[in-house]
Coordinates of C-alpha atoms in Angstrom, one line a residue:
X1 CA 112.2 103.3 46.8
X2 CA 111.0 101.5 43.8
X3 CA 111.3 102.9 40.0
X4 CA 109.7 101.0 37.2
X5 CA 111.9 100.6 34.1
X6 CA 110.5 101.5 30.8
X7 CA 111.4 98.2 29.4
X8 CA 112.0 94.4 30.6
X9 CA 115.5 94.1 31.4
X10 CA 116.7 90.5 31.3
X11 CA 119.2 89.6 34.2
X12 CA 122.0 88.5 31.7
X13 CA 121.7 92.1 30.1
X14 CA 121.9 94.0 33.5
X15 CA 124.6 91.7 34.7
X16 CA 126.7 92.4 31.5
X17 CA 126.4 96.0 32.2
X18 CA 127.2 96.1 35.9
X19 CA 129.9 93.2 36.0
X20 CA 132.7 95.8 35.5
X21 CA 131.6 97.3 39.0
X22 CA 132.9 96.1 42.2
X23 CA 131.6 93.1 43.9
X24 CA 129.0 92.7 41.2
X25 CA 126.3 90.0 41.9
X26 CA 123.7 88.1 39.8
X27 CA 121.2 86.0 41.4
X28 CA 120.0 84.3 38.6
X29 CA 116.5 82.4 38.3
X30 CA 117.9 80.3 35.4
X31 CA 114.3 79.1 34.7
X32 CA 112.2 81.9 33.7
X33 CA 108.9 79.9 33.6
X34 CA 109.4 78.2 37.0
X35 CA 107.9 80.3 40.1
X36 CA 110.5 79.2 42.1
X37 CA 113.1 80.9 39.9
X38 CA 111.0 84.1 38.9
X39 CA 113.0 86.9 39.8
X40 CA 116.5 88.1 38.7
X41 CA 118.5 90.3 41.2
X42 CA 121.8 92.4 39.9
X43 CA 123.8 94.4 42.1
X44 CA 127.1 95.8 42.5
X45 CA 129.2 98.5 44.2
X46 CA 128.4 97.7 48.0
X47 CA 128.6 100.6 50.3
X48 CA 130.1 98.1 53.0
X49 CA 131.7 94.6 52.9
X50 CA 132.0 91.7 55.4
X51 CA 134.8 89.2 55.0
X52 CA 135.8 86.6 57.4
X53 CA 139.0 84.4 57.0
X54 CA 140.6 82.2 59.4
X55 CA 137.8 83.3 62.1
X56 CA 138.8 87.0 61.6
X57 CA 136.0 88.9 60.3
X58 CA 136.7 92.4 58.6
X59 CA 134.0 95.3 57.9
X60 CA 135.2 97.9 55.4
X61 CA 133.8 100.9 53.7
X62 CA 133.5 101.4 50.0
X63 CA 136.8 102.6 49.9
X64 CA 138.3 99.8 51.8
X65 CA 138.8 101.5 54.9
X66 CA 138.4 98.8 57.9
X67 CA 135.6 100.0 60.1
X68 CA 135.4 97.1 62.5
X69 CA 137.1 93.6 63.0
X70 CA 135.7 90.9 65.1
X71 CA 135.5 87.2 65.6
X72 CA 131.9 87.1 65.6
X73 CA 130.4 87.9 62.0
X74 CA 127.1 87.0 62.5
X75 CA 126.8 89.2 65.5
X76 CA 128.3 91.9 63.3
X77 CA 125.9 91.1 60.6
X78 CA 123.0 91.3 62.8
X79 CA 124.0 94.7 63.9
X80 CA 124.5 95.8 60.2
X81 CA 121.0 94.6 59.2
X82 CA 119.5 96.1 62.4
X83 CA 120.7 99.6 61.5
X84 CA 119.5 99.0 57.8
X85 CA 116.0 97.9 58.7
X86 CA 113.2 99.1 56.5
X87 CA 109.5 98.7 56.0
X88 CA 108.3 95.4 54.1
X89 CA 108.8 95.8 50.3
X90 CA 106.6 94.5 47.4
X91 CA 109.5 93.0 45.5
X92 CA 112.0 90.2 46.8
X93 CA 115.0 92.7 47.8
X94 CA 115.1 96.3 48.9
X95 CA 118.7 96.5 49.5
X96 CA 120.7 94.7 52.0
X97 CA 123.5 91.9 52.4
X98 CA 124.3 89.6 49.8
X99 CA 126.9 87.2 49.2
X100 CA 128.0 83.5 50.2
X101 CA 128.5 81.5 53.5
X102 CA 131.0 78.8 52.9
X103 CA 130.6 75.3 53.9
X104 CA 133.7 76.1 56.2
X105 CA 131.9 78.6 58.0
X106 CA 129.3 76.1 58.8
X107 CA 132.1 73.8 60.5
X108 CA 132.9 76.9 62.7
X109 CA 129.0 77.1 63.6
X110 CA 129.0 73.3 64.5
X111 CA 132.1 73.8 66.6
X112 CA 134.1 71.4 64.4
X113 CA 138.0 72.3 64.1
X114 CA 138.8 71.2 60.3
X115 CA 142.2 69.4 59.6
X116 CA 144.8 71.6 58.4
X117 CA 144.4 72.4 54.8
X118 CA 144.7 75.6 52.6
X119 CA 141.8 77.6 52.5
X120 CA 140.7 78.5 48.7
X121 CA 138.4 81.6 49.5
X122 CA 137.3 83.4 52.5
X123 CA 134.7 81.6 54.6
X124 CA 132.2 84.4 54.4
X125 CA 131.9 87.3 52.1
X126 CA 128.9 89.7 51.8
X127 CA 128.3 93.1 50.5
X128 CA 125.9 95.5 51.9
X129 CA 124.0 97.0 48.9
X130 CA 122.1 99.9 48.7
X131 CA 120.4 99.3 45.4
X132 CA 119.8 96.6 43.1
X133 CA 118.1 95.7 39.5
X134 CA 115.1 93.2 39.8
X135 CA 113.6 91.5 36.8
X136 CA 110.1 89.8 37.0
X137 CA 110.6 86.8 34.3
X138 CA 107.0 85.8 34.6
X139 CA 105.5 89.3 34.0
X140 CA 108.2 90.7 32.0
X141 CA 108.7 93.9 34.3
X142 CA 111.9 95.3 35.7
X143 CA 112.7 97.6 38.7
X144 CA 115.2 99.8 40.1
X145 CA 115.2 99.4 44.1
X146 CA 117.3 101.1 46.5
X147 CA 117.7 103.1 49.7
X148 CA 116.6 107.1 49.4
X149 CA 120.5 107.8 49.4
X150 CA 121.1 105.5 46.7
X151 CA 119.1 107.8 44.1
X152 CA 122.5 109.5 43.2
X153 CA 123.8 106.3 41.5
X154 CA 120.9 106.1 39.0
X155 CA 122.4 108.3 36.3
X156 CA 125.5 106.4 36.0
X157 CA 123.5 103.1 36.2
X158 CA 121.5 104.6 33.0
X159 CA 124.6 105.0 31.1
X160 CA 125.8 101.6 31.8
X161 CA 122.7 100.2 30.9
X162 CA 122.1 102.0 27.6
X163 CA 125.7 101.5 26.4
X164 CA 127.1 98.8 24.5
X165 CA 127.9 95.8 26.9
X166 CA 131.5 94.9 27.2
X167 CA 131.8 91.4 25.5
X168 CA 132.6 88.4 27.3
X169 CA 136.2 87.8 27.2
X170 CA 138.3 84.9 26.3
X171 CA 138.3 82.0 28.7
X172 CA 140.9 79.2 28.4
X173 CA 141.0 75.7 29.9
X174 CA 144.9 74.6 30.1
X175 CA 144.7 70.9 29.8
X176 CA 148.1 70.5 30.4
X177 CA 148.0 71.8 33.9
X178 CA 144.5 70.1 34.6
X179 CA 144.6 68.2 37.8
X180 CA 143.5 64.5 37.7
X181 CA 139.9 63.9 38.3
X182 CA 139.4 62.0 41.5
X183 CA 139.4 58.5 40.2
X184 CA 137.5 55.4 40.7
X185 CA 139.8 53.7 43.5
X186 CA 140.2 56.9 45.6
X187 CA 136.6 57.0 45.5
X188 CA 135.9 53.4 46.5
X189 CA 138.5 53.7 49.2
X190 CA 136.8 56.6 50.9
X191 CA 133.4 54.7 50.2
X192 CA 134.9 52.1 52.1
X193 CA 135.6 54.3 55.2
X194 CA 132.4 55.7 55.1
X195 CA 130.6 52.3 55.1
X196 CA 132.5 51.4 58.1
X197 CA 131.3 54.2 60.1
X198 CA 127.9 53.6 58.7
X199 CA 127.7 50.0 60.0
X200 CA 129.5 51.1 63.5
X201 CA 126.4 53.0 64.0
X202 CA 128.5 56.2 64.1
X203 CA 126.2 57.9 61.2
X204 CA 123.1 57.1 59.4
X205 CA 123.8 58.9 56.0
X206 CA 127.3 60.7 55.0
X207 CA 127.5 63.1 51.7
X208 CA 130.5 62.3 50.1
X209 CA 132.0 64.6 47.6
X210 CA 134.7 64.5 44.7
X211 CA 136.6 67.7 43.6
X212 CA 137.2 68.3 39.9
X213 CA 140.1 70.7 39.2
X214 CA 141.5 72.3 36.0
X215 CA 143.8 74.9 35.1
X216 CA 142.2 78.1 33.4
X217 CA 143.0 81.8 32.4
X218 CA 140.7 84.4 31.0
X219 CA 137.3 85.7 31.8
X220 CA 135.0 83.5 34.2
X221 CA 131.8 85.4 32.9
X222 CA 132.2 83.3 29.6
X223 CA 132.4 80.3 31.4
X224 CA 129.3 81.0 33.3
X225 CA 127.3 82.0 30.3
X226 CA 128.5 78.5 28.9
X227 CA 127.4 76.8 32.0
X228 CA 124.1 78.2 32.5
X229 CA 123.1 77.5 28.9
X230 CA 124.4 73.7 29.7
X231 CA 122.3 73.3 32.7
X232 CA 119.9 76.2 33.6
X233 CA 118.7 76.1 37.1
X234 CA 116.1 78.3 39.4
X235 CA 118.9 79.2 42.0
X236 CA 121.7 79.9 39.9
X237 CA 124.4 82.9 40.7
X238 CA 127.3 84.5 39.4
X239 CA 129.6 86.4 41.9
X240 CA 132.3 88.7 40.7
X241 CA 134.6 89.3 43.9
X242 CA 138.1 90.5 44.0
X243 CA 139.3 87.2 45.2
X244 CA 137.4 84.8 43.4
X245 CA 134.4 84.4 40.7
X246 CA 131.7 82.0 41.5
X247 CA 129.7 80.2 39.3
X248 CA 126.7 78.4 40.6
X249 CA 123.8 76.5 38.7
X250 CA 122.2 75.3 41.7
X251 CA 118.8 73.5 41.7
X252 CA 118.1 73.7 45.4
X253 CA 116.8 76.2 47.8
X254 CA 118.3 76.2 51.1
X255 CA 116.4 78.8 53.3
X256 CA 113.6 81.1 52.4
X257 CA 112.4 83.5 55.1
X258 CA 109.1 85.5 53.9
X259 CA 106.4 86.8 56.3
X260 CA 107.6 85.2 59.2
X261 CA 107.6 81.6 57.8
X262 CA 111.0 79.6 57.1
X263 CA 111.1 77.4 54.2
X264 CA 113.8 74.8 53.0
X265 CA 113.6 72.4 50.3
X266 CA 116.1 69.8 50.5
X267 CA 117.1 67.5 47.5
X268 CA 117.9 63.7 48.2
X269 CA 117.4 61.2 45.4
X270 CA 118.9 61.6 41.9
X271 CA 118.6 59.9 38.7
X272 CA 120.3 60.7 35.2
X273 CA 118.2 62.4 32.2
X274 CA 117.9 59.9 29.1
X275 CA 117.8 61.2 25.7
X276 CA 114.8 58.9 24.9
X277 CA 111.6 60.1 26.3
X278 CA 110.5 56.4 27.3
X279 CA 113.7 55.8 28.9
X280 CA 113.5 59.4 30.7
X281 CA 110.1 58.9 31.8
X282 CA 111.3 55.5 33.4
X283 CA 114.1 57.0 35.4
X284 CA 111.4 59.5 36.8
X285 CA 109.1 56.5 37.8
X286 CA 112.1 54.5 39.2
X287 CA 113.2 57.5 41.2
X288 CA 109.9 58.3 42.4
X289 CA 109.4 54.4 43.4
X290 CA 112.7 53.7 45.2
X291 CA 112.1 52.9 48.9
X292 CA 116.2 53.6 49.5
X293 CA 115.6 57.5 48.0
X294 CA 112.7 58.0 49.9
X295 CA 114.2 56.6 53.2
X296 CA 117.3 59.0 52.6
X297 CA 114.8 61.7 51.8
X298 CA 112.9 61.4 54.9
X299 CA 116.0 60.9 57.1
X300 CA 117.3 64.8 55.8
X301 CA 113.6 66.1 56.5
X302 CA 114.0 65.0 59.8
X303 CA 117.4 66.7 60.3
X304 CA 116.0 69.9 58.9
X305 CA 113.0 69.7 61.1
X306 CA 115.2 69.5 64.1
X307 CA 117.3 72.4 62.7
X308 CA 114.2 74.5 62.1
X309 CA 112.9 73.5 65.5
X310 CA 115.8 75.5 67.2
X311 CA 114.3 78.8 65.9
X312 CA 110.7 78.0 65.0
X313 CA 107.5 78.2 67.0
X314 CA 106.6 74.8 68.7
X315 CA 103.9 72.8 66.6
X316 CA 104.4 75.1 63.6
X317 CA 106.8 72.8 61.6
X318 CA 105.0 71.0 58.8
X319 CA 106.9 68.5 56.2
X320 CA 104.6 68.7 52.7
X321 CA 104.8 68.1 50.2
X322 CA 107.1 65.0 50.2
X323 CA 109.1 63.1 47.3
X324 CA 108.3 65.6 44.5
X325 CA 110.2 64.9 41.2
X326 CA 111.8 67.9 39.6
X327 CA 113.5 67.6 36.4
X328 CA 116.6 69.6 35.2
X329 CA 118.9 69.2 32.2
X330 CA 120.9 66.5 33.2
X331 CA 119.2 65.0 36.3
X332 CA 115.9 64.1 37.8
X333 CA 115.6 65.1 41.4
X334 CA 113.6 64.1 44.7
X335 CA 112.5 67.3 46.6
X336 CA 110.6 67.8 49.7
X337 CA 109.5 70.9 51.7
X338 CA 109.9 71.8 55.2
X339 CA 108.3 74.9 56.9
X340 CA 108.0 76.3 60.1
X341 CA 107.0 79.7 61.6
X342 CA 109.7 81.9 63.2
X343 CA 109.7 82.0 66.9
X344 CA 109.4 85.5 68.7
X345 CA 112.3 87.8 68.6
X346 CA 113.9 85.4 65.9
X347 CA 115.3 86.9 62.5
X348 CA 117.3 85.8 59.3
X349 CA 120.4 85.7 61.0
X350 CA 119.1 83.1 63.8
X351 CA 117.6 81.0 61.1
X352 CA 121.1 81.0 59.2
X353 CA 122.9 80.0 62.3
X354 CA 120.6 77.2 63.2
X355 CA 120.5 75.3 59.8
X356 CA 124.0 76.1 58.0
X357 CA 125.3 74.1 56.7
X358 CA 122.4 72.2 54.8
X359 CA 121.4 68.9 56.0
X360 CA 121.2 67.6 52.4
X361 CA 124.7 67.8 51.7
X362 CA 126.1 66.7 55.2
X363 CA 124.3 63.6 56.4
X364 CA 122.7 62.6 59.7
X365 CA 123.5 63.1 62.5
X366 CA 124.8 66.3 61.0
X367 CA 127.8 67.0 63.3
X368 CA 129.1 63.4 63.0
X369 CA 128.7 63.4 59.3
X370 CA 130.7 66.6 59.0
X371 CA 133.4 65.1 61.1
X372 CA 133.6 62.2 58.7
X373 CA 133.8 64.4 55.7
X374 CA 136.4 66.4 56.8
X375 CA 138.4 63.3 57.5
X376 CA 138.0 61.6 54.0
X377 CA 137.8 64.7 51.5
X378 CA 141.3 65.7 50.6
X379 CA 140.4 69.3 50.2
X380 CA 138.2 72.3 51.7
X381 CA 134.6 72.6 50.2
X382 CA 134.7 76.3 50.5
X383 CA 132.0 77.8 48.8
X384 CA 130.7 74.4 47.7
X385 CA 127.9 73.1 49.9
X386 CA 127.6 76.7 51.6
X387 CA 124.7 79.3 51.0
X388 CA 124.4 81.8 48.0
X389 CA 121.8 84.6 48.4
X390 CA 120.6 87.8 50.3
X391 CA 119.2 89.1 53.6
X392 CA 117.1 91.9 52.3
X393 CA 116.8 95.0 54.8
X394 CA 112.8 94.3 55.1
X395 CA 113.9 91.0 57.1
X396 CA 113.2 88.3 53.8
X397 CA 115.8 86.0 52.9
X398 CA 116.5 83.6 50.0
X399 CA 119.4 81.6 49.7
X400 CA 120.4 78.4 47.9
X401 CA 122.5 75.4 48.6
X402 CA 125.6 76.1 46.6
X403 CA 125.9 72.8 44.6
X404 CA 126.7 72.2 40.9
X405 CA 129.3 75.2 41.7
X406 CA 132.5 76.1 40.2
X407 CA 134.9 78.5 41.8
X408 CA 137.6 80.4 39.8
X409 CA 140.3 81.3 42.0
X410 CA 143.6 82.6 40.8
X411 CA 144.3 80.2 37.9
X412 CA 142.5 77.1 39.1
X413 CA 138.8 76.3 38.3
X414 CA 137.2 73.8 40.9
X415 CA 134.2 72.1 40.8
X416 CA 132.4 69.3 43.3
X417 CA 129.9 66.5 42.8
X418 CA 128.6 64.5 45.7
X419 CA 125.8 62.4 47.2
X420 CA 124.5 60.7 50.4
X421 CA 125.9 57.3 51.3
X422 CA 123.8 54.9 53.5
X423 CA 124.5 51.5 54.7
X424 CA 123.2 49.8 51.7
X425 CA 124.4 52.2 49.0
X426 CA 126.3 50.5 46.4
X427 CA 129.9 52.3 45.5
X428 CA 129.5 52.0 41.8
X429 CA 126.2 53.5 41.3
X430 CA 127.0 56.5 44.1
X431 CA 130.5 57.2 41.8
X432 CA 128.4 57.1 38.7
X433 CA 125.8 59.3 40.5
X434 CA 128.6 62.1 41.0
X435 CA 129.6 61.6 37.4
X436 CA 125.7 62.5 36.3
X437 CA 125.9 65.5 38.9
X438 CA 129.3 66.6 37.4
X439 CA 127.9 66.4 33.6
X440 CA 127.7 70.0 33.1
X441 CA 131.2 71.2 34.3
X442 CA 132.5 68.0 32.3
X443 CA 130.5 69.3 29.3
X444 CA 132.2 72.5 29.5
X445 CA 135.6 71.0 29.6
X446 CA 134.6 69.0 26.8
X447 CA 133.5 71.7 24.5
X448 CA 136.9 73.6 25.3
X449 CA 138.7 70.7 24.3
X450 CA 137.0 70.2 21.2
X451 CA 137.4 74.0 20.2
X452 CA 140.8 73.7 18.9
X453 CA 143.8 75.6 19.5
X454 CA 144.3 76.8 23.1
X455 CA 141.2 75.1 24.5
X456 CA 139.1 78.3 24.4
X457 CA 135.3 78.6 25.3

């Protein structure tokens, strides 16, 4: 069912009204003028949840009662979506599953046993939502969409949407308890280990990431609002789950499935933005003309063609356009598009299983690159480099790569930044690239530090 709202409801206002409800999600377009980020989706109070931790997945109802446990969460997800299957919707989402699939869940799909390290969040967390609020930022229209059984929730939603929104709470960074930012010597040592594997022919490319951590207290919603102001992006998201809040300003689409066609848009190639327009334009020209970045981009495009080939109709896969330059608040990125027609009998879950985690944040060949990453990075990636998004009841799917993503877990705020290394990579240049990518997070911390008093945002 679709209900047109009398007035346009910006996604931020919808989430501000809904965020007190359990399992609230805002899939935030970030860039209202960009077609790729046209719609905002807000949802909360799922009728069921699916959480997988340590290989054990649990399906619960809205009251928290256990309905089923399994070691095969994707099989359970497939069954739940099949029971909910609906006719095609004119809007991107009509109810369905939404949440995240972590990078560590991707390790399981690749049959890699990770080194023993503490898990910061569950490896998979999805809610099954019977309704959502959708806002079209291009045409300035908003809708409530839902299953017929969800109509009873409308009076409560109407009260929440018309009442004054609860203001964002205080969010404090505790500099005294902040963990040290991964330093240059540590990065250089890991870089040299990667270079050894590259020269030995183990891999062609490895994505090596740094983890940044600070202590915090207070309301993560405040931090997200600040982060999206610093660095808006078309695949942003705010997830308020019982065990963690996830703050993502991702510029990268992972997988779109629409009308039987799968699309992925890997980013590979980055340059910093410059304040001077001439210098900024020069960075774009340099990125577009970089043979190294083009070669890395093609390497990942080929990997993704192979991943899609596992579930797409033979001969349907195409890679175009290649090497488009997209500009964001802090960086320019080189982006390519790979598309393929899903094969007979294949659905969204099959596509996820074939492609997770995304090749742009692992390396090539994927499995060996992931083994190297697990060896050299000192902590689990968790949500970072996994996927955030939805699987709609009508078969549509849209997910992002969870880069530029922070996780508020307990009293620790974690953020990661990485980049693809190849045989002729320069260690200092790659380290500096991670600094450029982490700039939104570092700006957030600096703003808190300059606010005075208890480092308050």
